[in-house]
Coordinates of C-alpha atoms in Angstrom, one line a residue:
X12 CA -28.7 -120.4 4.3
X13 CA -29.7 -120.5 0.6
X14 CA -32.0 -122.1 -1.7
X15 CA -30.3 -125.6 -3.0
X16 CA -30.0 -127.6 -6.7
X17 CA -33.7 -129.2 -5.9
X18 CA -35.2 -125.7 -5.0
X19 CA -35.0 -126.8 -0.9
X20 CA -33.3 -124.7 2.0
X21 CA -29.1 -125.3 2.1
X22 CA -27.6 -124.2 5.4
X23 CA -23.9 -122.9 5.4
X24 CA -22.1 -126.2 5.8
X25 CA -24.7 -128.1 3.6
X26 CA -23.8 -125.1 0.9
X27 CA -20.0 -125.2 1.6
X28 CA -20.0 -129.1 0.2
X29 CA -22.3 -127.5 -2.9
X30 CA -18.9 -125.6 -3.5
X31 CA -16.1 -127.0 -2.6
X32 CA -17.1 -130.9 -3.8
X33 CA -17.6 -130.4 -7.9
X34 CA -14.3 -128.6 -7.2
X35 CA -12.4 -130.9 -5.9
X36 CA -13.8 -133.6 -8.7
X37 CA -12.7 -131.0 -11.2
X38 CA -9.5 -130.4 -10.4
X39 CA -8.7 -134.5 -9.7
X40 CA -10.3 -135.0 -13.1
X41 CA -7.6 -132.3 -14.5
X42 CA -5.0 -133.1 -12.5
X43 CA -5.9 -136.9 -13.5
X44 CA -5.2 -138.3 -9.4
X45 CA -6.9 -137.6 -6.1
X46 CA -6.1 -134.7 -3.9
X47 CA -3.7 -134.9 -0.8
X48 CA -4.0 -131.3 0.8
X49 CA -6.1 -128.5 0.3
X50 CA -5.8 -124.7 1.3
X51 CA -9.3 -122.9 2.1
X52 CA -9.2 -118.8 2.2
X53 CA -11.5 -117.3 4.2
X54 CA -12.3 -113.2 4.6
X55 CA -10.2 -111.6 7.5
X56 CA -13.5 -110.3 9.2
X57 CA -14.3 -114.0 10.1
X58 CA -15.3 -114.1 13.5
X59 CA -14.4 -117.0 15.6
X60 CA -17.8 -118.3 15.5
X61 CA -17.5 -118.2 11.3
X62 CA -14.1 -119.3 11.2
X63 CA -15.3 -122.9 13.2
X64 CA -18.6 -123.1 11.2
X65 CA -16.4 -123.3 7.9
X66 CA -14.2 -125.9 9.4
X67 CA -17.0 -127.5 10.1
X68 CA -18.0 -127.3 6.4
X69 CA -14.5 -128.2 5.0
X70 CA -15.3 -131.8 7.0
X71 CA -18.2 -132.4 5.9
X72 CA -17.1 -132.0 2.9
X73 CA -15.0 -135.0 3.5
X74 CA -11.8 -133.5 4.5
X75 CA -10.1 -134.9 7.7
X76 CA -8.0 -132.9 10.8
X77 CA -4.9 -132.9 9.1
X78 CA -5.5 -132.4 5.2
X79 CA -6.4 -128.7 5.0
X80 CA -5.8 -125.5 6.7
X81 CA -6.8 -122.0 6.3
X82 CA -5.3 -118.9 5.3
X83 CA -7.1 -115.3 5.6
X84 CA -7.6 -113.8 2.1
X85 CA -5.7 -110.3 3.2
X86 CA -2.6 -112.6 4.3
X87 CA -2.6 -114.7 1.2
X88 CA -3.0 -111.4 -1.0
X89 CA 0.5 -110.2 0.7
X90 CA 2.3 -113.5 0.5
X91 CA 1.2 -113.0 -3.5
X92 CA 2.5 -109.1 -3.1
X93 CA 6.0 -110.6 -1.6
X94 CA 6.0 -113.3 -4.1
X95 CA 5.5 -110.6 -7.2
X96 CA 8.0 -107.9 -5.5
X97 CA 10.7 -109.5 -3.2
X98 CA 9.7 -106.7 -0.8
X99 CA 10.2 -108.1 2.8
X100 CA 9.7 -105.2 4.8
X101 CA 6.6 -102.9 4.2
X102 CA 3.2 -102.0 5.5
X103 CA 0.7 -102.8 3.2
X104 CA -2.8 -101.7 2.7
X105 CA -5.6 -105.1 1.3
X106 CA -8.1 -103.1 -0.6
X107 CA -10.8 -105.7 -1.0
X108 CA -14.1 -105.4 -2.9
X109 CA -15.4 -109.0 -2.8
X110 CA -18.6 -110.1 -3.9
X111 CA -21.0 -108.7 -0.9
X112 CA -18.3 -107.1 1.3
X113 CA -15.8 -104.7 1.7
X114 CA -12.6 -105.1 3.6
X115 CA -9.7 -103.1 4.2
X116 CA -6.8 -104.6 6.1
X117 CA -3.3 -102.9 7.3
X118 CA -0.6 -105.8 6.8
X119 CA 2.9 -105.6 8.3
X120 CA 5.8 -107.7 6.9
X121 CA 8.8 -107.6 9.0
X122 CA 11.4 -109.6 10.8
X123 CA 10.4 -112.6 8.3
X124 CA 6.4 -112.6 9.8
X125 CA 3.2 -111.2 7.9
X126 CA 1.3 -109.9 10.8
X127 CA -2.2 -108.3 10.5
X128 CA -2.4 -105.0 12.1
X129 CA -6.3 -103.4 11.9
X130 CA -9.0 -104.5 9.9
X131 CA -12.2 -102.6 8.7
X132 CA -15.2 -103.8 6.6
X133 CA -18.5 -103.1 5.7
X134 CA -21.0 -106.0 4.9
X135 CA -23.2 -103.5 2.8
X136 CA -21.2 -102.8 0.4
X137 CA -19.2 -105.3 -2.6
X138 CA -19.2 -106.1 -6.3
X139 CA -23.4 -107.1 -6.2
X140 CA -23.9 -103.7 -4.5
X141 CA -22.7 -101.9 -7.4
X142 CA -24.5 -104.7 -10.2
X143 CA -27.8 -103.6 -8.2
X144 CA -27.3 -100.1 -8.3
X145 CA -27.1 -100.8 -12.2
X146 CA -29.7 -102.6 -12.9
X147 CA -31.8 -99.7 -11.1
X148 CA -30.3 -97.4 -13.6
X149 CA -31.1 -99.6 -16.0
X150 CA -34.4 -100.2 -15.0
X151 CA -35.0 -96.5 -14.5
X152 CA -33.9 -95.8 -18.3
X153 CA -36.3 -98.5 -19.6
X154 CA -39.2 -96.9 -17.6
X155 CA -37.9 -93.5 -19.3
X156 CA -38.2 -94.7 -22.8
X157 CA -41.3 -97.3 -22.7
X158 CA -43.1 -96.3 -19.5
X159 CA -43.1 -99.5 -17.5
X160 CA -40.3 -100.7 -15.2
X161 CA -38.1 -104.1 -15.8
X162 CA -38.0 -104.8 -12.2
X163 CA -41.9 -105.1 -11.3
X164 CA -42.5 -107.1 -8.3
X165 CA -46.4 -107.8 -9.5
X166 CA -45.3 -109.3 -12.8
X167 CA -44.9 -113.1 -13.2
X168 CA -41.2 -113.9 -12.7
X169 CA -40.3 -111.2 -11.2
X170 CA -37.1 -112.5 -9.6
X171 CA -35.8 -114.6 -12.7
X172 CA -36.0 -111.1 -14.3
X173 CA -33.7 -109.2 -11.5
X174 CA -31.4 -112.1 -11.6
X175 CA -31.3 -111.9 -15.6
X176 CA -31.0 -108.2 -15.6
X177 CA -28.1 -108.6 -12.2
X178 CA -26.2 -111.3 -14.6
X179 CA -25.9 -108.5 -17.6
X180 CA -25.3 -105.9 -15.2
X181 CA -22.4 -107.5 -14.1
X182 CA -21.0 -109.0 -17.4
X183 CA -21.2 -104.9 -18.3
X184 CA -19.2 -104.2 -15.2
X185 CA -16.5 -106.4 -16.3
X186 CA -16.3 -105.4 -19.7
X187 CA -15.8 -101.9 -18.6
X188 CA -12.7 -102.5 -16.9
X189 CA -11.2 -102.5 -19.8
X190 CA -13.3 -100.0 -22.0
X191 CA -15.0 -97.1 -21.9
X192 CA -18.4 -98.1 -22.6
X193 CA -20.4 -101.5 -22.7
X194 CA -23.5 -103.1 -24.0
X195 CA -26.6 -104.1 -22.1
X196 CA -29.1 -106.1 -24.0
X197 CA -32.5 -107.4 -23.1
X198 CA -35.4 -109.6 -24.3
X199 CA -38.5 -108.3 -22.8
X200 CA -41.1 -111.5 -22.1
X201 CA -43.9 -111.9 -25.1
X202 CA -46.6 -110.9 -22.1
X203 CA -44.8 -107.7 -21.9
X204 CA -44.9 -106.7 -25.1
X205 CA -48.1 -107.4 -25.5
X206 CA -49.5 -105.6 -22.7
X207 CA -47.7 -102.9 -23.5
X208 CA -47.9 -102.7 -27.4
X209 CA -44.1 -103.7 -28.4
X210 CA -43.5 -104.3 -31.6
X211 CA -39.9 -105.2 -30.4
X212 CA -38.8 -107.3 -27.9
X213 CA -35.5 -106.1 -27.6
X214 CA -34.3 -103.3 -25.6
X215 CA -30.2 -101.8 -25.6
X216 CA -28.2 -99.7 -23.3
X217 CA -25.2 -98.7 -24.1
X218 CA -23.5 -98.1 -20.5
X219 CA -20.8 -95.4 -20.0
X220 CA -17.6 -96.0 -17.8
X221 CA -18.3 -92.3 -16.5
X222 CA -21.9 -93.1 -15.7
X223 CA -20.8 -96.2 -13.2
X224 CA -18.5 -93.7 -11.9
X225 CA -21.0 -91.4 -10.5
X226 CA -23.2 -94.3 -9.6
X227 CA -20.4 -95.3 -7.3
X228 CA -18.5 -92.2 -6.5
X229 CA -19.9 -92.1 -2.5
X230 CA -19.5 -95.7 -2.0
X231 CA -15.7 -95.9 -3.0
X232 CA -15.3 -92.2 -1.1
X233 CA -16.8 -93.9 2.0
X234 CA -14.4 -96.9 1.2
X235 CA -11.0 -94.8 1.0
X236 CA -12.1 -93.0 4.2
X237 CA -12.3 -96.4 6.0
X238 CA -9.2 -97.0 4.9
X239 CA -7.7 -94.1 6.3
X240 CA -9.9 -94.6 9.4
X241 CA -7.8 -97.8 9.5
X242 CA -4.4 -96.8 8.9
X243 CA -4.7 -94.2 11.4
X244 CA -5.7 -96.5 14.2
X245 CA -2.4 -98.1 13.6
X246 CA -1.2 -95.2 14.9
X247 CA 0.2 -94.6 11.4
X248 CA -0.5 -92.2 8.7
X249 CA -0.6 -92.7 4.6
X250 CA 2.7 -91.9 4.2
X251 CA 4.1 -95.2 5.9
X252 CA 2.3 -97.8 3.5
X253 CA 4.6 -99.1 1.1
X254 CA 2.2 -100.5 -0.9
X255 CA -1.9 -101.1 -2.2
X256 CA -2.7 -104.4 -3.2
X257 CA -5.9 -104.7 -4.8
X258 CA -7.9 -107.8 -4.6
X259 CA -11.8 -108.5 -6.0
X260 CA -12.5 -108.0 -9.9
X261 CA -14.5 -105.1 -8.7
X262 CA -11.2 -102.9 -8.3
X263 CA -10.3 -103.2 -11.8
X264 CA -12.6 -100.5 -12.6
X265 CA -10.6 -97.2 -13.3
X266 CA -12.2 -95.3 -10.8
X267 CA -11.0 -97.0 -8.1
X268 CA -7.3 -97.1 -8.4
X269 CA -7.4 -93.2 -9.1
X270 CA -9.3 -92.3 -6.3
X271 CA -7.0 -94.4 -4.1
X272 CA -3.9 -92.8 -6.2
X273 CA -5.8 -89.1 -5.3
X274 CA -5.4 -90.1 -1.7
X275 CA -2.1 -91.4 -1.5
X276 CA -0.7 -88.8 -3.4
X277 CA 1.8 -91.1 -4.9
X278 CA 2.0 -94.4 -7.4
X279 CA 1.6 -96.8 -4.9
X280 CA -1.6 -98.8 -6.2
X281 CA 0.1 -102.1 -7.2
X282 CA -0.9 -103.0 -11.3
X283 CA 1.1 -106.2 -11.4
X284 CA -0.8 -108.2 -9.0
X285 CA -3.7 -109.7 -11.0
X286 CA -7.0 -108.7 -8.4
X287 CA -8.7 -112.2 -9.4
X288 CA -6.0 -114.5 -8.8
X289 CA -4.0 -112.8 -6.2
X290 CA -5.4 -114.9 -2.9
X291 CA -5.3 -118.1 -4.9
X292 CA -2.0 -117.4 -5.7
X293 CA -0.5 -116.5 -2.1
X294 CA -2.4 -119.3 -1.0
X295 CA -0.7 -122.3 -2.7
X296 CA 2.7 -120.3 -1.5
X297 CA 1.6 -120.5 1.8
X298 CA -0.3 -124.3 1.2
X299 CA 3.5 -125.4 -0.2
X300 CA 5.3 -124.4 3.4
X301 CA 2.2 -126.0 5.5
X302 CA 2.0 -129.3 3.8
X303 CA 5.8 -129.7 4.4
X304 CA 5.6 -128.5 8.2
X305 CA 2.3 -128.6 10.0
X306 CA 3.2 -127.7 13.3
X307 CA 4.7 -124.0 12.4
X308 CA 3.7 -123.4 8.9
X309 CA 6.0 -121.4 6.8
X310 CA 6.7 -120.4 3.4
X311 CA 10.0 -120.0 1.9
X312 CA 10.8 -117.4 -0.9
X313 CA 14.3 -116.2 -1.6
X314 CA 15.5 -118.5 0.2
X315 CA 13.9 -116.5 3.2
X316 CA 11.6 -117.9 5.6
X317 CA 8.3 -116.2 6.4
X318 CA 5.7 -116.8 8.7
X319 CA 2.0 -115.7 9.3
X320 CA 1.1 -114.7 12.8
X321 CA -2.3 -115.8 13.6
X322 CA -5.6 -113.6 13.2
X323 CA -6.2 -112.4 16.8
X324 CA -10.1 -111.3 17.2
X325 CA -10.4 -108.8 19.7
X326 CA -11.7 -109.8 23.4
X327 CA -10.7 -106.6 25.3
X328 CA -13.4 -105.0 27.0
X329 CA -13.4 -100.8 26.7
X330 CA -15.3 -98.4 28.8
X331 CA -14.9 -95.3 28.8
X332 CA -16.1 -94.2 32.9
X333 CA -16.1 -90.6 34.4
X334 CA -12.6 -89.4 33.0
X335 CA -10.6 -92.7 32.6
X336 CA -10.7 -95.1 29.8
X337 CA -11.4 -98.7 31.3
X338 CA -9.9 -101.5 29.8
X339 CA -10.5 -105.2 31.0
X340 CA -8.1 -107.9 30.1
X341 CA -9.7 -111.6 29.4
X342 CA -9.2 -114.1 31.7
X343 CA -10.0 -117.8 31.3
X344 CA -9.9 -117.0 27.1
X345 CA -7.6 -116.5 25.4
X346 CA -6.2 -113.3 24.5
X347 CA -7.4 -113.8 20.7
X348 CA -5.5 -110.4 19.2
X349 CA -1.4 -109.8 19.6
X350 CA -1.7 -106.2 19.2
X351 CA -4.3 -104.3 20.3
X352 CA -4.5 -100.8 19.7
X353 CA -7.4 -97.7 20.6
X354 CA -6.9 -94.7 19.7
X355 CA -7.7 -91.4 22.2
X356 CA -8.2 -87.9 22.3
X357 CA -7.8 -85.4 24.7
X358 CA -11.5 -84.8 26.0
X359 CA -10.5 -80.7 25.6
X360 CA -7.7 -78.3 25.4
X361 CA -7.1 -77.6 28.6
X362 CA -6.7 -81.6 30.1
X363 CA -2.8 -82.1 31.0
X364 CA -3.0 -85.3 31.9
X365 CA -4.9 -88.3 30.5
X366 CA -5.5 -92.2 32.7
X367 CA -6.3 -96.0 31.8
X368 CA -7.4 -98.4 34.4
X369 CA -6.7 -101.8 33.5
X370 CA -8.1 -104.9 34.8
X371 CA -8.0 -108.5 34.7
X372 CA -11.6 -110.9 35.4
X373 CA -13.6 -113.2 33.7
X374 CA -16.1 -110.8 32.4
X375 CA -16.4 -108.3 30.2
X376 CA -17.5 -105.9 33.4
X377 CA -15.0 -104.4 35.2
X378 CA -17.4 -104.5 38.2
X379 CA -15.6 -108.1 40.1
X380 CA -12.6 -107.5 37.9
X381 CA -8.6 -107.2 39.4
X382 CA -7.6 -103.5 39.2
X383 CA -4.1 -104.7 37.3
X384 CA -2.5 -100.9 36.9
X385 CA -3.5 -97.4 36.3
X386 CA -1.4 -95.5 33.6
X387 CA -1.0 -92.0 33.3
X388 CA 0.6 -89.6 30.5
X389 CA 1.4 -86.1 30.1
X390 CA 3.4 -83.8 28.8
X391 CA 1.7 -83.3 25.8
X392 CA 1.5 -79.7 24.5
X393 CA -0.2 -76.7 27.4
X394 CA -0.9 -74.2 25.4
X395 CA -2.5 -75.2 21.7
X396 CA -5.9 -74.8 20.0
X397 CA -6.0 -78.2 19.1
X398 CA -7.0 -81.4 20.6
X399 CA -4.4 -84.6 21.0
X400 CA -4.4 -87.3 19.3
X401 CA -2.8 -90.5 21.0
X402 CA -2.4 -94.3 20.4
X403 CA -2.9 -96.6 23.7
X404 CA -0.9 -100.1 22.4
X405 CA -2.0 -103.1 24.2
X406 CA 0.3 -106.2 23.2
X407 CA 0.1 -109.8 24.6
X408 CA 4.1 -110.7 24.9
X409 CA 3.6 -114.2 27.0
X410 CA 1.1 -115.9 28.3
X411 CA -0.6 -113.7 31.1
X412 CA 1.7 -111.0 30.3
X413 CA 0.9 -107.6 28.3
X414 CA 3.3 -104.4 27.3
X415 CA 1.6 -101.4 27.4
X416 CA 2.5 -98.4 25.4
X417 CA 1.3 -94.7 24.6
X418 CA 2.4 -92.9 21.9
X419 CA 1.2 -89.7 19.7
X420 CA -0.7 -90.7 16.8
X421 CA 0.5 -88.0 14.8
X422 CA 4.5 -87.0 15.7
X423 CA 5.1 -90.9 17.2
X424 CA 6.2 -89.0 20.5
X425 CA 6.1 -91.5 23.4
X426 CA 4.1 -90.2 26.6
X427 CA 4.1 -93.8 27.9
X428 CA 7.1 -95.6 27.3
X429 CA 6.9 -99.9 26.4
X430 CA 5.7 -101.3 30.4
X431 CA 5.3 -104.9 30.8
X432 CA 2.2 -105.7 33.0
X433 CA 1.5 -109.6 34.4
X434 CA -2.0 -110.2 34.5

């Protein structure tokens, strides 16, 4: 919820229509007739709960069932990347600093489908983390230089102030995209300077690319290690992404792209694809195939057809009991993720042979639950100094039917070959 135009509480949906309504009136006004179909983009962290609370929003916003769909932002960003490239087979790393998040999603484009392989985020960190930690700096300078703090919660207006000071903070972020330095200017308030003896109002900072930089350093560190954390439990490693696409204004600063660059270890960080517009755009791509075929929404490019395969939340239960991991299947919901994936280690190095239980029940408990299968592998190295690392792939191929797979993280060496299990 959030405060509203007449200063009352706004819920989500209520806040939705705040959004989506002067929009829609714009763009009829510009467009000069009324809008058929519209495409809504929503972060691939949704949960199912989120994702039905924004269709929600969407119709009371006065849409009907029928006139809009939805399209995560990570796919939209790779239709855009495909659209840019004419690359049709790739994996793809969405590097997303948004507004108040952070998400990293792996993307696989294949066989003609966009499929959504691992996602990580982080709801701490986003473009008004980094305008706060500014303003702080900012803040901290002024009480260097005049001996009183900007962002005093006992003065009058204290939150006007902070947003003032976040709004500056942020047009200074921009500006520094694209140069080295960038201007912050301030009015203190006539009380202020007369409690404190000002003879001028105004106060300037002039804001240094390489100061944002360290301001920011961990954060992006701790973003580019999620990434790899992500890749990883693909059961890949950085070497098999074809591609970064960066979305969120945020990644324009410099700093980003060459830390991701540093990691990489090659020129992968895609410049081309414009980090504002690039879900908008992959979005009316994909809007163009779904208005013309509803049922199995495609877009076409090249004369090539691609689809999206759905986002697939995860409803797998994992425990990990005595020396076996314990995984329970979902029954009576549906298996909400195509391609599940965990990834394992041997518990020392000495084990030579590693298990999964699976079952099937209408709990998350295995306790009531079918025993469906246990797997074993071995044949991993006996004699090393270092501990294995495997992939267990759980994939939904029919309805009540997984495949089952184990592989080396590292050399891709199967130790349990593809196994078809009906549940």
């Amino acid at each position: 919820m959030k405060e509203g135009p007449d200063g009352g509480v706004v819920f989500y949906r209520e806040g939705f229509d705040f959004t989506i309504t002067p929009t829609e009136r714009q763009l009829e006004k510009k467009l000069d007739g009324s809008i058929d179909y519209v495409t809504i983009t929503y972060p691939v962290g949704f949960s199912p709960r989120q994702l039905e609370e924004t269709k929600k929003a969407i119709r009371l916003a006065g849409f009907k069932e029928g006139t809009y769909t939805l399209i995560d932002e990570s796919s939209a960003s790779a239709i855009a990347y495909i659209a840019e490239e004419h690359q049709y087979d790739g994996t793809l790393v969405m590097f997303d600093i948004g507004g108040g998040t952070f998400d990293v999603t792996i993307v696989r484009v294949k066989d003609g489908h966009i499929t959504i392989l691992n996602h990580i985020g982080d709801e701490s960190f986003g473009g008004l983390a980094i305008d706060k930690k500014i303003a702080e700096f900012v803040d901290g300078e002024c009480f260097a230089i005049h001996g009183f703090h900007i962002l005093d919660p006992k003065r009058a207006n204290a939150l006007r102030t902070y947003d003032r000071l976040l709004r500056k903070c942020e047009e200074a972020k921009r500006q520094l995209t694209v140069a080295p330095s960038a201007d912050i200017d301030l009015e203190f308030p006539s009380s202020v300077c007369e409690a404190k003896n000002l003879e001028d109002p105004n106060f300037s900072l002039t804001l240094m690319q390489s100061r944002v930089r360290e301001l920011i350093q961990k954060d992006i560190d701790s973003c580019v290690a999620m990434t790899e954390k992500a890749i990883l439990e693909c059961g890949l490693t950085k070497d098999d992404i074809t591609a970064v696409v960066l979305i969120g204004g945020t990644c324009r600063l410099p700093y980003v792209k060459t830390t991701l660059e540093a990691f990489f270890q090659r020129n992968i960080v895609m410049e081309n694809i414009n980090p504002d517009t690039a879900v908008c755009i992959g979005a009316c791509h994909y809007a163009k195939g779904w208005a013309q075929n509803k049922e199995k929404p495609f877009f076409t490019m090249d004369g090539r057809q691609l689809f999206i395969d759905p986002i697939l939340k995860e409803n797998i239960m994992m425990d990990l009991g005595g020396e076996a991991l314990h995984v329970v299947i979902p029954r009576g919901v549906p298996m909400e993720k195509k391609c599940f994936h965990v990834c394992l280690d041997t518990p020392n190095t000495t084990v030579s042979t590693m298990k999964t239980v699976l079952y099937a029940g209408n709990t998350k408990k295995r306790d009531g639950c079918t025993r469906l299968r246990e797997i074993r592998w071995s044949g991993f190295p006996a004699k090393r100094s270092y501990v294995v690392h495997f992939v267990l792939f759980i994939t939904l191929v029919a309805e009540r039917c997984i495949s089952v797979r184990v592989e080396d993280r590292v050399n891709k060496t199967v130790y349990f070959p593809e196994t078809e299990i009906q549940y």
